[in-house]
Short mmCIF file of C-alpha atoms and ligand atoms in Angstrom, two decimals:
data_model
loop_
_atom_site.label_atom_id
_atom_site.label_comp_id
_atom_site.label_asym_id
_atom_site.label_seq_id
_atom_site.Cartn_x
_atom_site.Cartn_y
_atom_site.Cartn_z
CA UNK F 427 0.05 -0.01 0.08
CA UNK F 428 1.12 3.62 -0.70
CA UNK F 429 2.88 4.88 2.45
CA UNK F 430 0.89 8.16 2.39
CA UNK F 431 -2.32 6.45 2.39
CA UNK F 432 -1.30 4.00 5.05
CA UNK F 433 -0.22 6.80 7.26
CA UNK F 434 -3.48 8.69 6.70
CA UNK F 435 -5.42 5.50 7.68
CA UNK F 436 -3.41 5.24 10.90
CA UNK F 437 -4.09 8.89 11.64
CA UNK F 438 -7.85 8.51 11.04
CA UNK F 439 -7.86 5.37 13.31
CA UNK F 440 -5.94 7.34 16.01
CA UNK F 441 -5.37 10.90 15.36
CA UNK F 442 -4.08 11.97 18.76
CA UNK F 443 -1.48 9.17 18.89
CA UNK F 444 -0.29 9.68 15.24
CA UNK F 445 -0.29 13.37 15.47
CA UNK F 446 0.21 14.25 11.77
CA UNK F 447 -1.60 13.60 8.43
CA UNK F 448 1.57 12.76 6.61
CA UNK F 449 4.75 10.68 7.14
CA UNK F 450 7.97 12.77 7.56
CA UNK F 451 9.45 14.03 4.24
CA UNK F 452 12.79 12.91 3.02
CA UNK F 453 14.19 16.36 4.19
CA UNK F 454 13.08 15.97 7.65
CA UNK F 455 14.26 12.35 7.69
CA UNK F 456 17.78 13.40 6.56
CA UNK F 457 17.91 16.22 9.31
CA UNK F 458 16.87 13.59 11.84
CA UNK F 459 19.66 11.23 11.00
CA UNK F 460 22.35 13.79 10.40
CA UNK F 461 25.60 13.07 12.25
CA UNK F 462 24.24 9.85 13.76
CA UNK F 463 26.71 7.04 13.77
CA UNK F 464 24.88 3.78 14.90
CA UNK F 465 26.94 0.80 15.93
CA UNK F 466 26.49 -2.39 18.04
CA UNK F 467 27.55 -0.61 21.24
CA UNK F 468 25.90 2.70 20.15
CA UNK F 469 22.43 1.47 19.27
CA UNK F 470 19.83 3.86 17.56
CA UNK F 471 16.34 3.56 19.15
CA UNK F 472 13.55 4.91 17.13
CA UNK F 473 10.32 5.81 19.02
CA UNK F 474 7.15 6.04 16.88
CA UNK F 475 8.37 4.40 13.80
CA UNK F 476 5.12 4.95 11.86
CA UNK F 477 5.35 3.81 8.33
CA UNK F 478 9.24 3.95 8.37
CA UNK F 479 9.75 7.26 6.66
CA UNK F 480 12.81 7.86 8.84
CA UNK F 481 13.72 4.23 9.25
CA UNK F 482 14.33 3.98 5.40
CA UNK F 483 17.06 6.53 5.90
CA UNK F 484 18.47 5.15 9.12
CA UNK F 485 18.78 1.67 7.43
CA UNK F 486 21.31 3.09 5.01
CA UNK F 487 23.64 4.16 7.76
CA UNK F 488 23.33 1.10 10.10
CA UNK F 489 26.52 -0.75 10.80
CA UNK F 490 24.40 -3.80 11.05
CA UNK F 491 21.05 -5.09 12.31
CA UNK F 492 22.31 -5.10 15.65
CA UNK F 493 22.59 -1.41 15.91
CA UNK F 494 18.88 -0.45 15.55
CA UNK F 495 15.76 -0.82 17.69
CA UNK F 496 12.36 0.49 16.73
CA UNK F 497 9.28 0.81 18.95
CA UNK F 498 5.91 1.50 17.51
CA UNK F 499 2.33 1.23 19.29
CA UNK F 500 0.18 0.55 16.31
CA UNK F 501 0.14 -3.32 15.52
CA UNK F 502 -1.05 -2.68 12.00
CA UNK F 503 1.95 -0.47 11.28
CA UNK F 504 4.29 -2.89 12.93
CA UNK F 505 3.09 -5.71 10.76
CA UNK F 506 3.74 -3.73 7.60
CA UNK F 507 7.05 -2.51 8.98
CA UNK F 508 8.15 -6.21 9.50
CA UNK F 509 7.42 -6.90 5.95
CA UNK F 510 9.38 -3.91 4.63
CA UNK F 511 12.42 -3.95 7.30
CA UNK F 512 12.41 -7.85 8.13
CA UNK F 513 16.05 -7.60 9.23
CA UNK F 514 15.41 -4.84 11.68
CA UNK F 515 14.35 -5.32 15.34
CA UNK F 516 10.92 -3.46 15.39
CA UNK F 517 8.88 -4.04 18.74
CA UNK F 518 5.19 -3.47 18.96
CA UNK F 519 5.19 -1.67 22.26
CA UNK F 520 4.76 1.52 24.07
CA UNK F 521 7.57 4.04 24.40
CA UNK F 522 6.68 4.32 28.19
CA UNK F 523 8.50 0.95 28.34
CA UNK F 524 11.53 1.86 26.28
CA UNK F 525 14.20 0.90 28.91
CA UNK F 526 12.70 -2.48 29.47
CA UNK F 527 11.97 -3.14 25.70
CA UNK F 528 15.66 -2.34 25.16
CA UNK F 529 16.83 -4.51 27.96
CA UNK F 530 14.83 -7.44 26.63
CA UNK F 531 16.02 -6.89 23.13
CA UNK F 532 19.54 -7.88 24.09
CA UNK F 533 20.95 -5.35 21.88
CA UNK F 534 23.96 -3.04 23.11
CA UNK F 535 24.23 0.31 24.80
CA UNK F 536 21.80 3.04 23.37
CA UNK F 537 23.79 5.72 21.75
CA UNK F 538 21.02 7.79 20.09
CA UNK F 539 17.36 8.22 20.62
CA UNK F 540 15.35 9.32 17.51
CA UNK F 541 11.93 10.39 18.79
CA UNK F 542 9.01 10.86 16.46
CA UNK F 543 6.32 10.88 19.18
CA UNK F 544 3.47 13.63 19.01
CA UNK F 545 3.96 14.94 22.54
CA UNK F 546 1.54 17.89 21.68
CA UNK F 547 -1.47 15.35 21.25
CA UNK F 548 -0.44 12.66 23.66
CA UNK F 549 -2.01 12.72 27.23
CA UNK F 550 0.07 14.50 29.74
CA UNK F 551 0.70 11.55 31.87
CA UNK F 552 1.94 9.54 28.96
CA UNK F 553 4.28 12.20 27.78
CA UNK F 554 5.66 12.60 31.31
CA UNK F 555 6.37 8.87 31.61
CA UNK F 556 8.22 8.85 28.16
CA UNK F 557 10.32 11.81 29.21
CA UNK F 558 11.31 9.93 32.39
CA UNK F 559 12.33 6.96 30.35
CA UNK F 560 14.38 8.98 27.96
CA UNK F 561 16.06 10.68 30.98
CA UNK F 562 16.98 7.23 32.09
CA UNK F 563 18.73 6.57 28.68
CA UNK F 564 20.34 9.93 28.65
CA UNK F 565 21.84 9.47 32.17
CA UNK F 566 23.71 6.42 30.70
CA UNK F 567 25.22 8.73 27.93
CA UNK F 568 23.43 9.30 24.51
CA UNK F 569 21.97 11.83 22.24
CA UNK F 570 18.32 12.51 21.98
CA UNK F 571 16.83 14.13 18.86
CA UNK F 572 13.19 14.97 18.31
CA UNK F 573 11.09 17.17 15.78
CA UNK F 574 8.56 19.83 16.68
CA UNK F 575 6.09 21.21 14.23
CA UNK F 576 6.38 25.08 13.69
CA UNK F 577 2.76 25.48 14.42
CA UNK F 578 2.90 23.52 17.73
CA UNK F 579 6.22 25.00 18.84
CA UNK F 580 4.67 27.17 21.60
CA UNK F 581 2.00 24.65 22.73
CA UNK F 582 2.49 23.93 26.48
CA UNK F 583 3.45 20.16 26.00
CA UNK F 584 6.10 21.20 23.33
CA UNK F 585 7.46 23.87 25.61
CA UNK F 586 7.35 21.27 28.56
CA UNK F 587 9.44 18.92 26.55
CA UNK F 588 12.11 21.66 25.74
CA UNK F 589 12.15 22.78 29.51
CA UNK F 590 12.46 19.25 30.87
CA UNK F 591 15.42 18.63 28.64
CA UNK F 592 17.03 22.04 29.08
CA UNK F 593 16.89 21.63 32.89
CA UNK F 594 18.97 18.39 32.53
CA UNK F 595 20.91 18.65 29.41
CA UNK F 596 21.40 22.38 28.71
CA UNK F 597 20.32 24.15 25.54
CA UNK F 598 19.29 22.14 22.45
CA UNK F 599 20.90 22.43 19.02
CA UNK F 600 17.92 23.47 16.80
CA UNK F 601 17.84 23.00 13.04
CA UNK F 602 16.73 25.62 10.54
CA UNK F 603 12.96 25.33 9.92
CA UNK F 604 12.60 22.33 7.49
CA UNK F 605 9.96 23.82 5.15
CA UNK F 606 9.90 20.75 2.88
CA UNK F 607 7.77 18.90 5.43
CA UNK F 608 4.01 18.81 5.93
CA UNK F 609 3.90 20.65 8.34
CA UNK F 610 7.25 22.48 8.56
CA UNK F 611 9.32 21.39 11.49
CA UNK F 612 12.49 21.88 13.55
CA UNK F 613 14.71 19.17 14.87
CA UNK F 614 16.03 19.57 18.38
CA UNK F 615 19.02 17.63 19.63
CA UNK F 616 20.29 17.24 23.23
CA UNK F 617 23.45 15.31 24.13
CA UNK F 618 25.27 13.97 27.20
CA UNK F 619 28.26 12.91 25.13
C1 SAM Z 1706 4.18 11.52 13.99
S1 SAM Z 1706 4.08 9.80 13.74
C2 SAM Z 1706 5.69 9.60 13.25
C3 SAM Z 1706 5.90 8.51 12.28
C4 SAM Z 1706 7.32 8.47 11.54
N1 SAM Z 1706 8.46 8.24 12.47
C5 SAM Z 1706 7.54 9.65 10.72
O1 SAM Z 1706 8.48 10.38 11.05
O2 SAM Z 1706 6.79 9.71 9.66
C6 SAM Z 1706 4.02 9.23 15.36
C7 SAM Z 1706 4.13 7.73 15.66
O3 SAM Z 1706 4.39 7.48 16.90
C8 SAM Z 1706 3.36 6.29 17.29
N2 SAM Z 1706 3.19 6.34 18.80
C9 SAM Z 1706 2.31 7.25 19.35
N3 SAM Z 1706 2.29 7.00 20.68
C10 SAM Z 1706 3.22 5.98 20.89
C11 SAM Z 1706 3.80 5.40 22.09
N4 SAM Z 1706 3.33 5.68 23.33
N5 SAM Z 1706 4.72 4.43 22.04
C12 SAM Z 1706 5.16 4.03 20.64
N6 SAM Z 1706 4.70 4.61 19.52
C13 SAM Z 1706 3.79 5.65 19.59
C14 SAM Z 1706 2.23 6.46 16.42
O4 SAM Z 1706 1.43 5.25 16.20
C15 SAM Z 1706 2.95 7.00 15.07
O5 SAM Z 1706 3.13 5.89 14.30
#
């Protein structure tokens, strides 16, 4: 099935959890993987894999299958991701359990978290739990990158995420506005390395 149609179907089924009507563009995907060097002991964890719009580009820079872990909530999307990316470890699960899912995967140390979750439309308590999981990974030393849509940049939950990360890891590195994306977005990166 066409990726855009599949994404739209997922959005119509669960708009608040998907949070966007279209998958990330190639321009946003490239900005999300910029400078990332995955390896067996520097695993990249992708939260909210969707239809694999970013995974497609990540796959091209993976050292091997042992350097990637994807977590996606929607079982229909996971089924289709497994057909497309059979070699990659993609778990049907909730990002609130990221640390445990990573532990069970048997993969090496997490070096990068690529977060595509729609914090703006997730329930507050879910967003807070996910931030605490990310914090646990960050304390073990890794980079965290997410994107925020320009139109939601000043919404309370978007500000809350930035304040949470800033209070622990300092100022983010923000990309220029990526206009070739629907909707336009910034990437934000924090690092403990
Ligand atoms: C904005 S889409 C991003 C999809 C894809 N990475 C992209 O950039 O096109 C957000 C994705 O996060 C997933 N998601 C939402 N809440 C989640 C959670 N708590 N745990 C795991 N995945 C979640 C949704 O099902 C959806 O596929």
